[in-house]
C-alpha positions in Angstrom: -31.0 -31.3 39.9 -28.1 -33.7 40.4 -29.3 -35.7 37.4 -29.5 -32.6 35.3 -26.0 -31.5 36.4 -24.6 -35.0 35.6 -26.2 -34.9 32.2 -25.0 -31.5 31.1 -21.7 -31.2 32.9 -19.7 -33.2 30.3 -21.0 -30.9 27.6 -19.6 -27.8 29.3 -16.0 -26.5 28.7 -13.4 -27.8 31.0 -11.3 -25.6 33.3 -8.5 -25.1 30.8 -11.0 -23.8 28.2 -12.5 -21.5 30.7 -9.1 -20.0 31.5 -8.6 -19.3 27.8 -11.7 -17.4 27.1 -10.8 -15.7 23.8 -11.3 -12.0 23.1 -11.4 -11.6 19.3 -9.1 -8.8 18.5 -8.8 -7.5 14.9 -5.6 -7.3 12.8 -4.0 -3.9 13.0 -1.4 -2.6 10.5 0.9 0.3 11.1 3.3 2.5 9.1 7.0 2.7 9.9 6.3 5.9 11.8 3.6 4.2 14.0 0.5 5.5 12.3 -2.4 3.1 12.1 -2.9 2.2 8.5 -5.7 -0.4 8.6 -7.8 -2.7 10.7 -9.4 -6.0 9.7 -11.8 -8.0 11.7 -15.5 -8.4 12.4 -15.0 -7.9 16.1 -13.7 -4.4 16.7 -12.1 -5.0 20.1 -9.7 -3.0 22.2 -8.8 -5.1 25.2 -8.1 -3.2 28.4 -7.0 -4.1 31.9 -9.6 -3.7 34.7 -7.3 -1.3 36.5 -7.4 1.0 33.5 -11.2 1.2 33.5 -12.5 4.4 35.2 -14.4 3.7 38.4 -17.5 5.5 37.3 -17.7 3.5 34.0 -17.2 0.2 35.9 -20.0 1.1 38.4 -22.3 2.2 35.5 -22.2 -1.4 34.3 -22.4 -3.0 37.7 -25.3 -0.9 38.9 -27.5 -1.6 35.8 -26.4 -5.1 34.9 -25.4 -6.9 38.2 -25.5 -4.8 41.4 -24.7 -7.9 43.5 -21.9 -9.1 41.3 -19.3 -9.3 44.1 -21.8 -11.2 46.4 -23.2 -14.0 44.4 -21.5 -17.2 43.0 -22.5 -16.8 39.4 -26.3 -16.9 39.9 -28.1 -14.2 41.8 -31.0 -16.0 43.6 -32.4 -12.7 44.8 -32.4 -11.5 41.2 -34.1 -14.6 40.0 -36.8 -14.3 42.6 -37.3 -10.6 41.8 -37.6 -11.4 38.1 -40.2 -14.2 38.8 -42.2 -11.8 41.0 -42.2 -9.3 38.2 -43.5 -11.9 35.7 -46.3 -12.9 38.1 -47.3 -9.4 38.9 -47.0 -7.8 35.4 -47.3 -10.8 33.0 -44.0 -9.9 31.3 -40.3 -10.4 31.8 -39.5 -6.7 32.4 -36.6 -7.5 34.7 -33.7 -9.8 33.7 -32.1 -12.3 36.0 -28.8 -12.8 34.1 -25.7 -11.9 36.0 -22.6 -10.6 34.4 -21.1 -14.1 34.8 -24.1 -15.6 33.0 -23.8 -13.1 30.2 -20.1 -13.9 29.8 -20.9 -17.6 29.7 -23.5 -17.1 27.0 -21.4 -14.8 24.9 -18.3 -17.0 25.1 -19.6 -20.5 24.8 -23.3 -20.8 24.0 -25.6 -19.9 21.1 -28.2 -17.2 21.2 -31.2 -19.5 21.4 -33.9 -18.8 24.0 -34.9 -22.1 25.5 -34.8 -24.0 28.8 -31.8 -26.2 27.9 -29.7 -23.2 26.9 -30.6 -21.3 30.0 -29.8 -24.3 32.2 -26.4 -24.6 30.5 -25.8 -20.9 31.0 -26.5 -21.2 34.7 -24.3 -24.3 35.2 -21.5 -22.7 33.2 -21.7 -19.4 35.2 -21.3 -21.4 38.4 -18.3 -23.2 36.9 -16.7 -20.0 35.7 -17.1 -18.5 39.2 -15.3 -21.5 40.6 -12.4 -21.2 38.1 -11.8 -17.4 37.8 -11.6 -14.5 40.2 -14.3 -11.9 40.2 -12.1 -9.2 38.7 -11.0 -11.6 36.0 -14.7 -12.2 35.1 -15.5 -8.5 35.1 -12.5 -7.7 32.9 -13.4 -10.3 30.4 -17.0 -9.2 30.3 -16.1 -5.5 29.8 -13.8 -6.5 26.9 -16.2 -9.0 25.2 -19.6 -7.5 25.5 -21.2 -6.5 22.2 -22.1 -2.8 22.2 -23.4 -2.2 18.7 -21.7 -0.9 15.5 -19.2 -3.7 15.4 -17.9 -2.6 18.8 -16.9 -5.4 21.2 -15.8 -4.1 24.5 -16.0 -0.7 26.2 -12.8 0.7 24.8 -13.9 0.0 21.2 -17.3 1.6 22.0 -15.7 4.7 23.4 -13.8 5.1 20.1 -16.7 4.4 17.8 -19.4 6.5 19.5 -17.2 9.3 20.9 -13.8 9.1 19.4 -12.3 9.0 22.9 -10.3 6.8 25.2 -11.9 5.5 28.3 -10.2 8.1 30.5 -11.7 10.9 28.4 -15.3 9.8 28.7 -17.7 12.0 30.6 -20.1 10.5 33.2 -23.0 10.8 30.8 -21.1 9.1 28.0 -20.1 6.3 30.4 -23.7 5.8 31.3 -24.7 5.8 27.6 -22.3 3.0 26.9 -23.4 1.0 29.9 -27.0 1.1 28.6 -26.1 -0.7 25.4 -25.7 -4.4 26.5 -29.5 -4.8 27.2 -30.3 -4.1 23.5 -27.4 -2.7 21.4 -29.7 -1.7 18.5 -32.7 -0.5 20.5 -30.7 1.7 22.8 -28.1 2.8 20.3 -27.5 6.6 20.6 -27.0 6.8 16.8 -30.0 4.8 15.7 -32.5 5.7 18.4 -31.3 8.7 20.3 -34.5 9.3 22.3 -34.7 5.8 23.7 -30.9 5.8 24.4 -31.3 9.0 26.4 -34.0 7.5 28.5 -31.9 4.5 29.2 -28.8 6.7 30.0 -30.8 8.8 32.5 -32.1 5.6 34.2 -28.6 4.3 34.7 -27.5 7.7 36.1 -30.4 7.4 38.6 -29.3 3.9 39.6 -25.7 5.2 40.2 -27.1 8.0 42.4 -29.2 5.5 44.4 -26.1 3.3 45.0 -24.2 6.4 46.0 -21.6 5.9 43.3 -22.1 9.5 42.1 -23.0 12.7 44.0 -26.2 14.7 43.4 -24.2 17.4 41.6 -22.5 14.9 39.3 -25.9 13.4 38.6 -27.4 16.8 37.7 -24.5 17.7 35.5 -24.7 14.4 33.6 -28.5 14.6 33.2 -28.2 18.0 31.6 -25.6 16.8 29.1 -27.0 16.4 25.6 -26.4 13.3 23.4 -22.9 13.8 21.9 -22.6 10.4 20.2 -21.4 10.4 16.6 -19.9 8.0 14.1 -16.1 7.8 14.7 -15.3 4.7 12.8 -12.1 6.0 11.2 -10.8 8.4 13.8 -7.8 6.2 14.5 -6.8 5.6 10.9 -3.9 7.9 10.5 -2.5 6.9 7.0 -4.1 6.1 3.7 -2.5 3.2 1.8 -5.2 0.6 1.1 -3.2 -1.2 -1.6 -0.4 -1.9 0.8 -2.8 -2.7 3.6 -4.4 -5.3 1.4 -0.9 -6.8 0.6 -0.3 -7.1 4.3 -3.7 -8.6 5.0 -3.2 -11.3 2.3 0.3 -12.0 3.7 -1.1 -12.5 7.3 -3.9 -14.8 6.0 -1.3 -16.9 4.2 0.9 -17.1 7.3 -1.6 -17.7 10.0 -4.8 -18.8 8.3 -8.0 -16.8 7.7 -9.6 -17.9 11.0 -6.7 -16.4 13.1 -5.8 -13.5 10.9 -8.8 -11.3 12.0 -9.2 -12.5 15.6 -5.9 -12.9 17.3 -4.9 -9.3 17.5 -1.8 -9.3 15.3 0.1 -6.0 15.2 1.9 -5.7 11.8 4.5 -3.0 11.3 5.3 -2.0 7.7 8.0 -0.1 5.9 5.5 2.4 4.6 6.2 6.1 5.1 3.0 8.1 5.7 4.3 11.3 4.2 5.8 9.7 1.1 2.6 7.7 0.6 0.6 10.8 0.6 2.8 12.3 -2.1 2.6 9.1 -4.2 -1.2 9.2 -4.1 -1.4 12.9 -5.1 1.2 12.4 -7.9 -0.5 9.4 -9.4 -4.0 10.9 -9.3 -2.8 14.1 -10.8 -1.2 12.4 -13.7 -4.1 10.0 -14.4 -6.5 12.9 -14.3 -4.3 14.9 -16.7 -4.2 12.0 -19.2 -8.0 11.4 -18.8 -8.9 15.1 -19.5 -6.6 15.2 -22.6 -8.9 12.6 -24.2 -12.2 14.1 -23.5 -15.4 13.7 -21.4 -17.3 10.4 -21.4 -20.5 11.9 -20.0 -22.4 11.6 -16.8 -21.7 8.8 -14.4 -25.4 8.2 -13.9 -28.8 9.8 -14.5 -31.5 10.4 -12.0 -35.1 11.5 -12.6 -35.4 14.6 -10.5 -39.2 14.5 -10.7 -39.2 11.3 -8.7 -37.2 12.9 -5.8 -39.6 14.8 -3.5 -37.1 17.1 -1.8 -33.4 17.8 -1.3 -33.2 15.4 1.6 -34.2 12.5 -0.8 -31.7 13.9 -3.3 -28.9 13.9 -0.7 -29.8 10.3 0.4 -29.6 9.2 -3.2 -26.3 11.1 -3.7 -24.8 9.5 -0.6 -24.9 6.1 -2.3 -22.1 7.3 -4.6 -18.7 7.0 -2.9 -15.9 9.5 -3.0 -13.0 8.3 -5.2 -9.7 10.0 -4.4 -10.6 13.7 -4.3 -13.5 13.3 -6.8 -16.9 14.0 -5.1 -20.2 13.0 -6.5 -22.6 15.8 -7.3 -26.2 16.0 -8.7 -27.0 18.5 -11.5 -30.1 20.5 -10.5 -30.2 22.9 -13.4 -27.9 23.9 -16.3 -27.9 26.8 -18.6 -25.7 28.5 -21.1 -23.4 30.2 -18.6 -23.6 28.2 -15.4 -25.1 25.1 -13.7 -26.2 24.5 -10.2 -25.3 21.2 -8.5 -26.0 19.6 -5.2 -22.7 18.5 -3.5 -23.2 16.9 -0.1 -24.9 19.4 2.2 -24.2 22.4 0.0 -24.9 23.7 -3.5 -22.2 24.8 -5.9 -22.2 26.7 -9.2 -20.1 25.7 -12.2 -19.3 28.2 -14.9 -18.1 27.5 -18.5 -14.5 27.7 -17.3 -15.1 24.8 -15.0 -16.3 22.5 -17.9 -14.5 23.9 -20.9 -12.1 20.9 -21.0 -15.0 18.5 -21.5 -14.9 17.9 -25.2 -16.7 14.7 -26.0 -14.6 11.5 -26.0 -14.8 9.7 -29.3 -11.7 7.5 -29.6 -8.3 7.6 -27.9 -7.2 9.9 -30.8 -10.4 11.9 -31.4 -12.5 14.3 -29.4 -15.5 16.4 -30.2 -15.8 20.2 -30.3 -15.2 22.5 -27.4 -18.3 23.2 -25.4 -19.9 26.6 -26.1 -22.4 26.4 -23.2 -22.4 24.7 -19.9 -25.6 22.9 -20.9 -23.6 21.3 -23.8 -21.9 19.2 -21.0 -24.4 19.0 -18.1 -28.1 18.2 -17.8 -30.5 18.2 -14.8 -30.3 14.8 -13.1 -26.8 14.0 -14.1 -24.5 12.4 -11.5 -21.1 13.8 -12.1 -17.7 14.2 -10.3 -16.4 17.5 -9.0 -12.8 18.3 -7.8 -12.1 21.2 -5.5 -9.3 23.5 -6.8 -9.4 26.2 -4.2 -10.6 25.5 -0.6 -10.7 29.0 0.6 -12.8 30.2 -2.3 -14.7 26.9 -2.4 -14.0 26.6 -6.2 -14.9 23.4 -8.0 -14.4 22.1 -11.5 -16.0 19.2 -13.4 -14.0 16.0 -13.4 -14.4 12.2 -14.0 -13.0 9.0 -12.6 -10.2 8.0 -15.0 -10.6 4.7 -16.8 -6.9 4.5 -17.4 -4.9 2.5 -14.9 -1.6 3.5 -13.2 0.8 2.4 -10.5 3.6 4.1 -8.6 6.1 2.2 -6.4 8.9 3.8 -4.4 11.4 2.0 -2.3 14.7 2.4 -0.4 17.4 0.8 -2.7 19.7 0.1 0.2 17.5 -2.6 1.7 14.4 -2.9 -0.6 11.9 -1.4 2.0 8.8 -0.2 0.2 8.1 3.4 1.2 5.0 4.0 -1.0 2.8 2.1 -3.3 -0.3 3.1 -5.3 -1.9 0.3 -7.4 -4.6 2.5 -9.0 -6.5 5.7 -8.8 -8.6 4.6 -5.8 -8.8 1.2 -4.0 -12.6 1.5 -3.5 -13.0 2.0 -7.2 -10.7 -0.8 -8.2 -9.1 -3.3 -5.8 -6.8 -4.6 -8.6 -3.3 -3.8 -7.5 -1.4 -2.8 -10.7 1.8 -2.4 -8.7 2.1 -6.1 -7.9 -0.6 -7.9 -10.0 -0.4 -6.3 -13.4 2.0 -8.3 -15.6 3.0 -6.0 -18.4 5.8 -5.5 -21.0 8.4 -3.0 -19.7 9.4 -1.9 -23.2 12.6 0.1 -23.4 12.8 0.4 -19.6 14.2 -3.1 -19.7 17.1 -2.0 -22.0 19.4 -1.0 -19.1 19.5 -4.7 -18.0 20.7 -5.7 -21.5 23.2 -2.8 -21.5 24.5 -3.7 -18.0 25.0 -7.3 -19.1 27.0 -6.1 -22.1 29.1 -3.8 -19.8 29.8 -6.7 -17.5 31.2 -8.6 -20.5 33.6 -5.8 -21.5 31.6 -3.3 -23.5 31.9 0.3 -22.5 29.7 3.4 -23.0 32.1 4.4 -25.8 31.6 1.1 -27.7 30.2 1.8 -31.1 27.3 -0.2 -32.6 25.4 0.6 -35.9 21.9 1.9 -35.6 20.5 0.6 -38.9 17.8 -1.8 -40.2 18.5 -5.4 -39.4 17.6 -8.6 -41.3 17.2 -11.7 -39.2 17.6 -14.9 -41.3 14.8 -17.3 -40.9 12.5 -14.7 -39.3 9.9 -12.3 -40.7 10.3 -10.0 -37.8 11.8 -6.7 -38.9 12.2 -4.4 -35.9 12.4 -0.6 -36.3 13.2 2.4 -34.2 10.4 4.6 -32.9 9.6 7.0 -35.7 11.4 4.7 -38.3 14.6 6.8 -38.3 18.2 5.6 -37.9 21.4 7.4 -37.0 24.0 4.9 -38.1 27.1 4.0 -36.0 26.6 5.3 -32.5 28.0 4.9 -29.0 26.2 2.8 -26.5 25.8 5.9 -24.3 23.9 7.8 -27.0 22.0 4.7 -28.1 20.6 4.2 -24.6 19.9 7.9 -24.1 18.0 8.0 -27.4 16.5 4.5 -26.9 17.7 3.1 -30.3 16.0 -0.3 -30.7 18.4 -1.7 -33.4 21.4 -1.1 -31.2 19.8 -3.0 -28.3 19.0 -5.9 -30.6 22.6 -6.1 -32.0 24.0 -5.8 -28.4 21.8 -8.7 -27.2 22.8 -10.8 -30.1 26.4 -10.2 -29.4 26.4 -11.1 -25.7 24.0 -14.0 -26.2 20.4 -14.5 -25.2 21.1 -17.2 -22.6 23.7 -15.0 -20.9 21.3 -12.1 -20.9 18.5 -14.2 -19.4 20.7 -15.5 -16.6 21.9 -11.9 -16.0 18.3 -10.6 -15.8 17.4 -13.4 -13.5 20.0 -12.1 -11.0 18.1 -8.9 -11.0 14.9 -10.7 -9.8 13.1 -11.4 -13.1 11.7 -15.0 -13.2 13.2 -16.9 -16.2 9.8 -18.0 -17.4 8.8 -14.4 -18.0 11.8 -13.7 -20.2 11.4 -14.6 -23.8 14.4 -16.6 -25.2 14.7 -14.5 -28.4 15.9 -11.2 -29.6 12.7 -9.4 -28.8 13.9 -9.4 -25.2 16.1 -6.4 -26.1 13.0 -4.4 -26.7 11.4 -5.3 -23.4 9.0 -8.1 -24.3 9.4 -9.7 -20.9 6.4 -9.8 -18.5 6.9 -8.0 -15.2 5.2 -5.7 -12.6 6.1 -2.2 -11.4 7.2 -3.8 -8.1 9.6 -6.1 -9.9 11.0 -3.2 -12.0 11.6 -1.1 -8.8 13.4 -4.0 -7.2 15.6 -4.5 -10.3 16.4 -0.8 -10.5 17.5 -0.8 -6.9 20.6 -2.6 -8.1 21.5 0.4 -10.2 20.8 2.8 -7.3 22.6 1.0 -4.5 26.0 0.3 -6.1 25.3 -3.1 -7.8 23.8 -5.2 -4.9 20.7 -7.4 -5.1 18.1 -6.5 -2.5 14.6 -7.9 -2.1 11.6 -5.6 -1.9 9.7 -6.1 1.4 6.9 -4.3 3.2 6.6 -6.0 6.6 9.3 -5.4 9.2 7.7 -7.0 12.3 4.7 -9.0 13.4 3.6 -9.1 17.1 0.8 -10.9 18.8 -1.8 -9.1 20.9 0.5 -8.9 23.9 3.3 -7.4 21.7 5.4 -10.6 21.7 7.4 -10.6 18.5 6.4 -13.4 16.1 8.4 -12.4 13.1 11.1 -9.9 12.2 12.2 -9.2 8.7 15.7 -10.3 7.7 16.2 -9.3 4.1 19.7 -8.8 2.9 21.5 -5.6 3.7 24.4 -3.9 2.0 27.7 -4.3 3.8 31.2 -3.0 3.3 33.9 -5.6 2.7 33.7 -9.3 1.8 31.2 -10.8 4.3 28.0 -12.8 4.2 26.7 -11.3 7.4 25.7 -7.7 8.2 25.5 -6.2 11.6 23.3 -3.2 11.1 22.9 -2.3 14.8 25.2 -3.5 17.6 24.6 -2.7 21.2 27.8 -2.2 23.1 28.2 -1.8 26.8 30.5 1.2 26.9 31.2 0.8 30.6 33.0 -2.5 30.0 34.2 -1.9 26.4 35.0 1.8 26.1 37.0 1.3 22.9 34.3 -0.7 21.0 32.4 1.0 18.2 30.4 0.1 15.1 31.9 0.1 11.6 30.3 2.6 9.2 29.7 0.8 6.0 28.3 1.9 2.6 25.8 4.7 2.8 26.1 4.9 6.6 24.9 1.3 7.1 26.9 -0.4 9.9 28.4 -3.6 8.6 31.0 -5.2 10.8 32.6 -4.1 14.1 35.5 -1.9 13.2 38.0 -2.5 15.9 39.1 -6.1 15.2 42.6 -7.3 14.4 45.6 -5.6 12.8 44.8 -7.0 9.4 41.2 -5.7 9.7 39.5 -9.0 9.9 35.9 -9.0 11.2 36.0 -9.4 15.0 34.0 -12.7 14.9 36.9 -14.4 12.9 39.1 -14.1 16.0 38.9 -16.9 18.6 37.5 -14.6 21.2 34.1 -13.8 19.7 31.4 -16.0 18.3 30.2 -15.2 14.8 26.9 -13.4 14.8 23.9 -15.3 13.4 21.2 -14.0 11.1 18.0 -13.4 13.1 19.8 -12.0 16.1 19.3 -8.4 17.0 20.5 -6.3 14.0 22.1 -9.2 12.2 21.2 -9.6 8.5 22.5 -11.6 5.5 24.8 -9.5 3.4 23.4 -8.5 0.0 25.1 -10.2 -3.0 26.9 -7.9 -5.5 25.6 -8.8 -8.9 27.0 -5.9 -10.9 30.7 -5.0 -10.5 31.6 -1.5 -9.5 33.0 -0.6 -13.0 29.9 -1.8 -14.9 27.7 -0.2 -12.3 29.2 3.2 -12.6 29.1 3.0 -16.4 25.4 2.0 -16.7 24.3 4.6 -14.1 26.3 7.3 -15.9 24.5 6.3 -19.1 21.1 6.4 -17.5 22.0 9.9 -16.1 22.3 10.9 -19.7 18.8 9.7 -20.3 17.5 12.3 -17.8 19.8 15.1 -19.0 19.8 14.9 -22.7 17.8 11.8 -23.7 14.2 10.7 -23.7 13.7 11.9 -20.1 15.5 15.2 -20.4 12.5 16.9 -19.0 13.3 15.3 -15.6 16.8 16.9 -15.5 15.3 20.3 -16.4 12.4 20.1 -13.9 14.3 18.7 -10.9 17.5 20.6 -11.7 19.8 18.0 -10.2 22.4 15.7 -11.5 21.9 12.7 -9.2 18.9 11.3 -11.1 19.0 8.5 -13.6 16.5 6.2 -15.3 14.9 5.0 -18.4 11.6 5.5 -20.3 9.7 2.6 -21.7 6.8 2.6 -24.2 5.4 -0.6 -25.7 3.8 -1.4 -29.0 0.9 1.0 -30.0 1.5 2.9 -26.8 -0.2 0.3 -24.6 2.2 0.7 -21.7 4.1 3.8 -20.6 6.9 3.5 -18.0 9.5 5.5 -16.3 11.9 3.8 -13.9 14.2 6.2 -12.2 16.3 6.6 -9.1 18.8 8.5 -7.0 21.3 6.9 -4.6 18.6 7.1 -1.9 15.2 6.3 -3.6 14.0 4.2 -6.5 10.6 5.1 -8.1 8.7 3.4 -10.9 5.7 5.0 -12.6 3.5 3.0 -15.0 0.3 4.0 -17.0 -1.8 1.7 -19.1 -5.3 0.3 -19.6 -6.2 -2.9 -17.9 -7.7 -4.3 -21.1 -4.5 -3.4 -23.1 -6.2 -0.6 -25.0 -4.0 2.0 -26.8 -3.1 5.1 -24.8 -3.3 7.1 -28.0 -1.1 8.9 -30.5 1.8 10.7 -28.8 1.0 9.2 -25.4 4.5 7.8 -24.9 6.4 7.3 -21.6 7.8 10.8 -21.9 4.3 12.3 -21.9 2.5 10.0 -19.6 4.6 8.2 -17.0 7.5 10.6 -16.8 5.4 13.6 -15.5 4.1 11.4 -12.7 7.6 10.4 -11.7 8.9 14.0 -11.9 6.0 15.3 -9.7 6.5 12.6 -7.1 10.3 13.0 -7.0 10.0 16.8 -6.8 8.0 16.3 -3.6 10.2 13.7 -1.9 13.6 15.1 -2.9 12.7 18.7 -1.9 15.5 19.9 0.4 17.6 16.8 -0.1 21.1 17.6 -1.3 22.4 15.8 -4.4 24.4 12.6 -3.7 26.7 11.2 -6.4 27.7 7.6 -7.0 31.4 6.7 -6.2 33.5 6.4 -9.4 35.9 3.5 -9.5 39.5 4.8 -9.4 40.6 2.6 -12.4 37.8 3.8 -14.7 39.1 5.9 -17.6 37.3 8.9 -19.0 37.6 7.4 -22.5 35.6 4.4 -21.4 32.8 6.6 -20.3 32.4 8.6 -23.5 31.5 11.8 -21.5 32.3 14.3 -24.2 29.9 17.1 -25.0 27.3 15.9 -27.4 27.8 18.7 -29.9 31.5 18.0 -30.0 31.1 14.2 -30.8 31.9 13.5 -34.4 29.5 11.1 -36.1 31.0 7.7 -36.3 30.9 6.3 -39.8 30.7 2.7 -40.8 34.2 2.7 -42.3 35.7 3.5 -38.9 33.9 0.7 -37.1 33.8 -2.0 -39.7 30.1 -2.3 -39.0 27.7 -0.9 -41.6 24.9 -3.3 -40.7 24.2 -6.0 -38.2 27.8 -6.6 -37.6 27.4 -10.3 -36.7 27.2 -13.6 -38.5 25.2 -16.6 -37.3 23.3 -19.4 -38.9 19.8 -18.9 -37.4 18.0 -16.9 -34.7 18.3 -20.0 -32.4 22.0 -20.4 -33.0 23.4 -17.3 -31.3 26.7 -17.7 -29.6 28.0 -15.2 -27.1 30.7 -13.1 -28.7 33.6 -11.4 -26.9 34.0 -7.7 -27.6 36.8 -6.5 -29.7 39.8 -4.7 -28.3 39.2 -1.4 -30.0 37.5 0.4 -27.3 35.1 -2.4 -26.5 33.4 -2.4 -29.9 32.4 -5.8 -31.2 34.2 -7.0 -34.3 32.2 -7.3 -37.5 33.5 -9.7 -40.0 31.4 -8.4 -42.9 29.1 -5.5 -43.7 25.4 -6.1 -44.0 23.2 -4.9 -46.8 20.4 -2.5 -46.0 17.1 -4.5 -46.3 13.8 -3.1 -47.6 11.8 -1.6 -44.8 8.8 -3.7 -43.8 6.0 -2.4 -41.5 4.8 -5.0 -39.0 1.7 -4.9 -36.8 3.4 -5.8 -33.5 6.3 -3.3 -33.6 7.9 -2.8 -30.2 9.7 0.4 -29.1 
């Protein structure tokens, strides 16, 4: 025995390792309001302290697994002798000899092999654990690490999975059922083998009665209780935002490595708002379904041979293999006639009439559909696997639907700090895990124009500046850009040009301010320079970007001209809730400072006069009561300057758009939503504090609407992943804008309008706010610009030109002839 011990002892963990027996705890992600959003990890653990374990549950385990636990030193010699006697008398190992300590040793450090060497190591290790740890420590580790089936590791996890309860809520019978699982988690599983599990449960209850840990009355009540175990895998998931959850998961893996991400029990708190996310999901799905139905029915999702399915149970088993996507449920067509069809939907049957399928004209191309169905059987056939959507829960009314093939994204964030409140990267994460909100690099089209216009306003242009909307000829280039629809309105103000999305005005404007200047300006908004083409097509939105980048850029317009960074993680804690990371993105502050104090705790008993300074939009910036000349208090000798990373201290957001240019561009984008390409938004929402810009790219491949109020920025995008055309007439106004309106109607409901502060030195004449009907048409003779209005040697030789003094309009040295109109295949709108 001494020789064996000497041989194997060096192979066993040392004392330090024994004291650090690891309980694998999954990664958990929460919303800003504390709802559990997602959980990642193979081991679904919920560590609990031994003092929090109910006495009866503890004794249920002890009485069946190791009744002499508090008496032996790791190995129960009486138990070993009893097991040997059983082997001799019966010829089988019907009684185990493993103590709780031995099981802990096996589960923590050894493999699952069944041989003499492993058993010997297990025995020696159990003795060593008993010499290192106290009994209650051993029992606590065991109850938290033991595998109990269905990915449940530990008793708290098992209580959630099988009963949807906390430990304190378990009945005596349920506690005994869980205690019966360690012997064989699959064989005695109450979900997989209820009959055998009940026999095991009742045996444990009998043992508890024999050891006088329960009374006869308690025993009788528990014996009479039926098996109440059910699958409760998702009972604790309170919010549904799988695209953001995946963003967080990837971030944690990058920070801490894949091995640690799913086992160390990180708690990640996000910026997501559960209620806003729910509205985002509904708005996106509603819009994609509307587009999809406009273009026709693509047919059944799958086809089954009903003759090969013996009964409805087999049909339901087959049907259960098709997942639910969004609110679209799979259904099996049993029979179809002229006026109705009967379908199997889960555990029930439903009937569809012609009204429920009348939209389903056959899809032919993006611009063509077949004839309207005259009979239900024109659309449905027995054996079809189709999708149904419930339109009335009370009446249990269903209609035919289909999973959209078109993609979409919706991003909403707080412009005052960049916190992401909602994100949808597609119709359903289980259907497509590609996150179009952050991974789809697309052209923004005209929704990029406000960046170009803001750059021009920052150089001295005003909304009243006049630029000619007419065909343009670019020397040395065959590119001949046009307006959408091929029409031109001649000299026009920048305000009207942006509202009506005039392409030729944007090109002339970009050429005037200079491409390099515009690229540097756009880079300040967060667009990587490598994604910004260094030519005049930039004016029409040929940059490559994502909906998240567009939302971040538009936050500058919403928040007064400050650059903020979008973020979605606010805090990361370890399993013991020790803070590992706290977000320190820039915040908007009043005054000239590079540090923001958003929250400052003041001891009022010692400093009764101290208070926080209310900065822009209610954000605290610097302590108010400082010196007579209103310097921040930390500039005085008495107080140390606060440091970023301390409680409530953040870097100050950089102003990248002066208040004059900011108010002008926002005012112009308000016109877009009142009388321009997005006028439907103004009519539908009936409020003045909304602004934004539509964007439609070549051949209607991308449809955008980027819009905002002072408190929320939302970007809606629709397009096919393979760059297919959306179809004739499917512009941003008809595709993306309805999604944005529907979402904003939900989140702004009950919120009062909030206007942007107008600079006191800004003149009305510089805003061009006259009533549209009263504005005279500006003619070329009044502007000295009948064409391009600029002279240069080549497209590469474009020098920034300062605006003229007459109201900010650029000076044109010579009129331009009107070139012959030439159609080009890659026209951008």
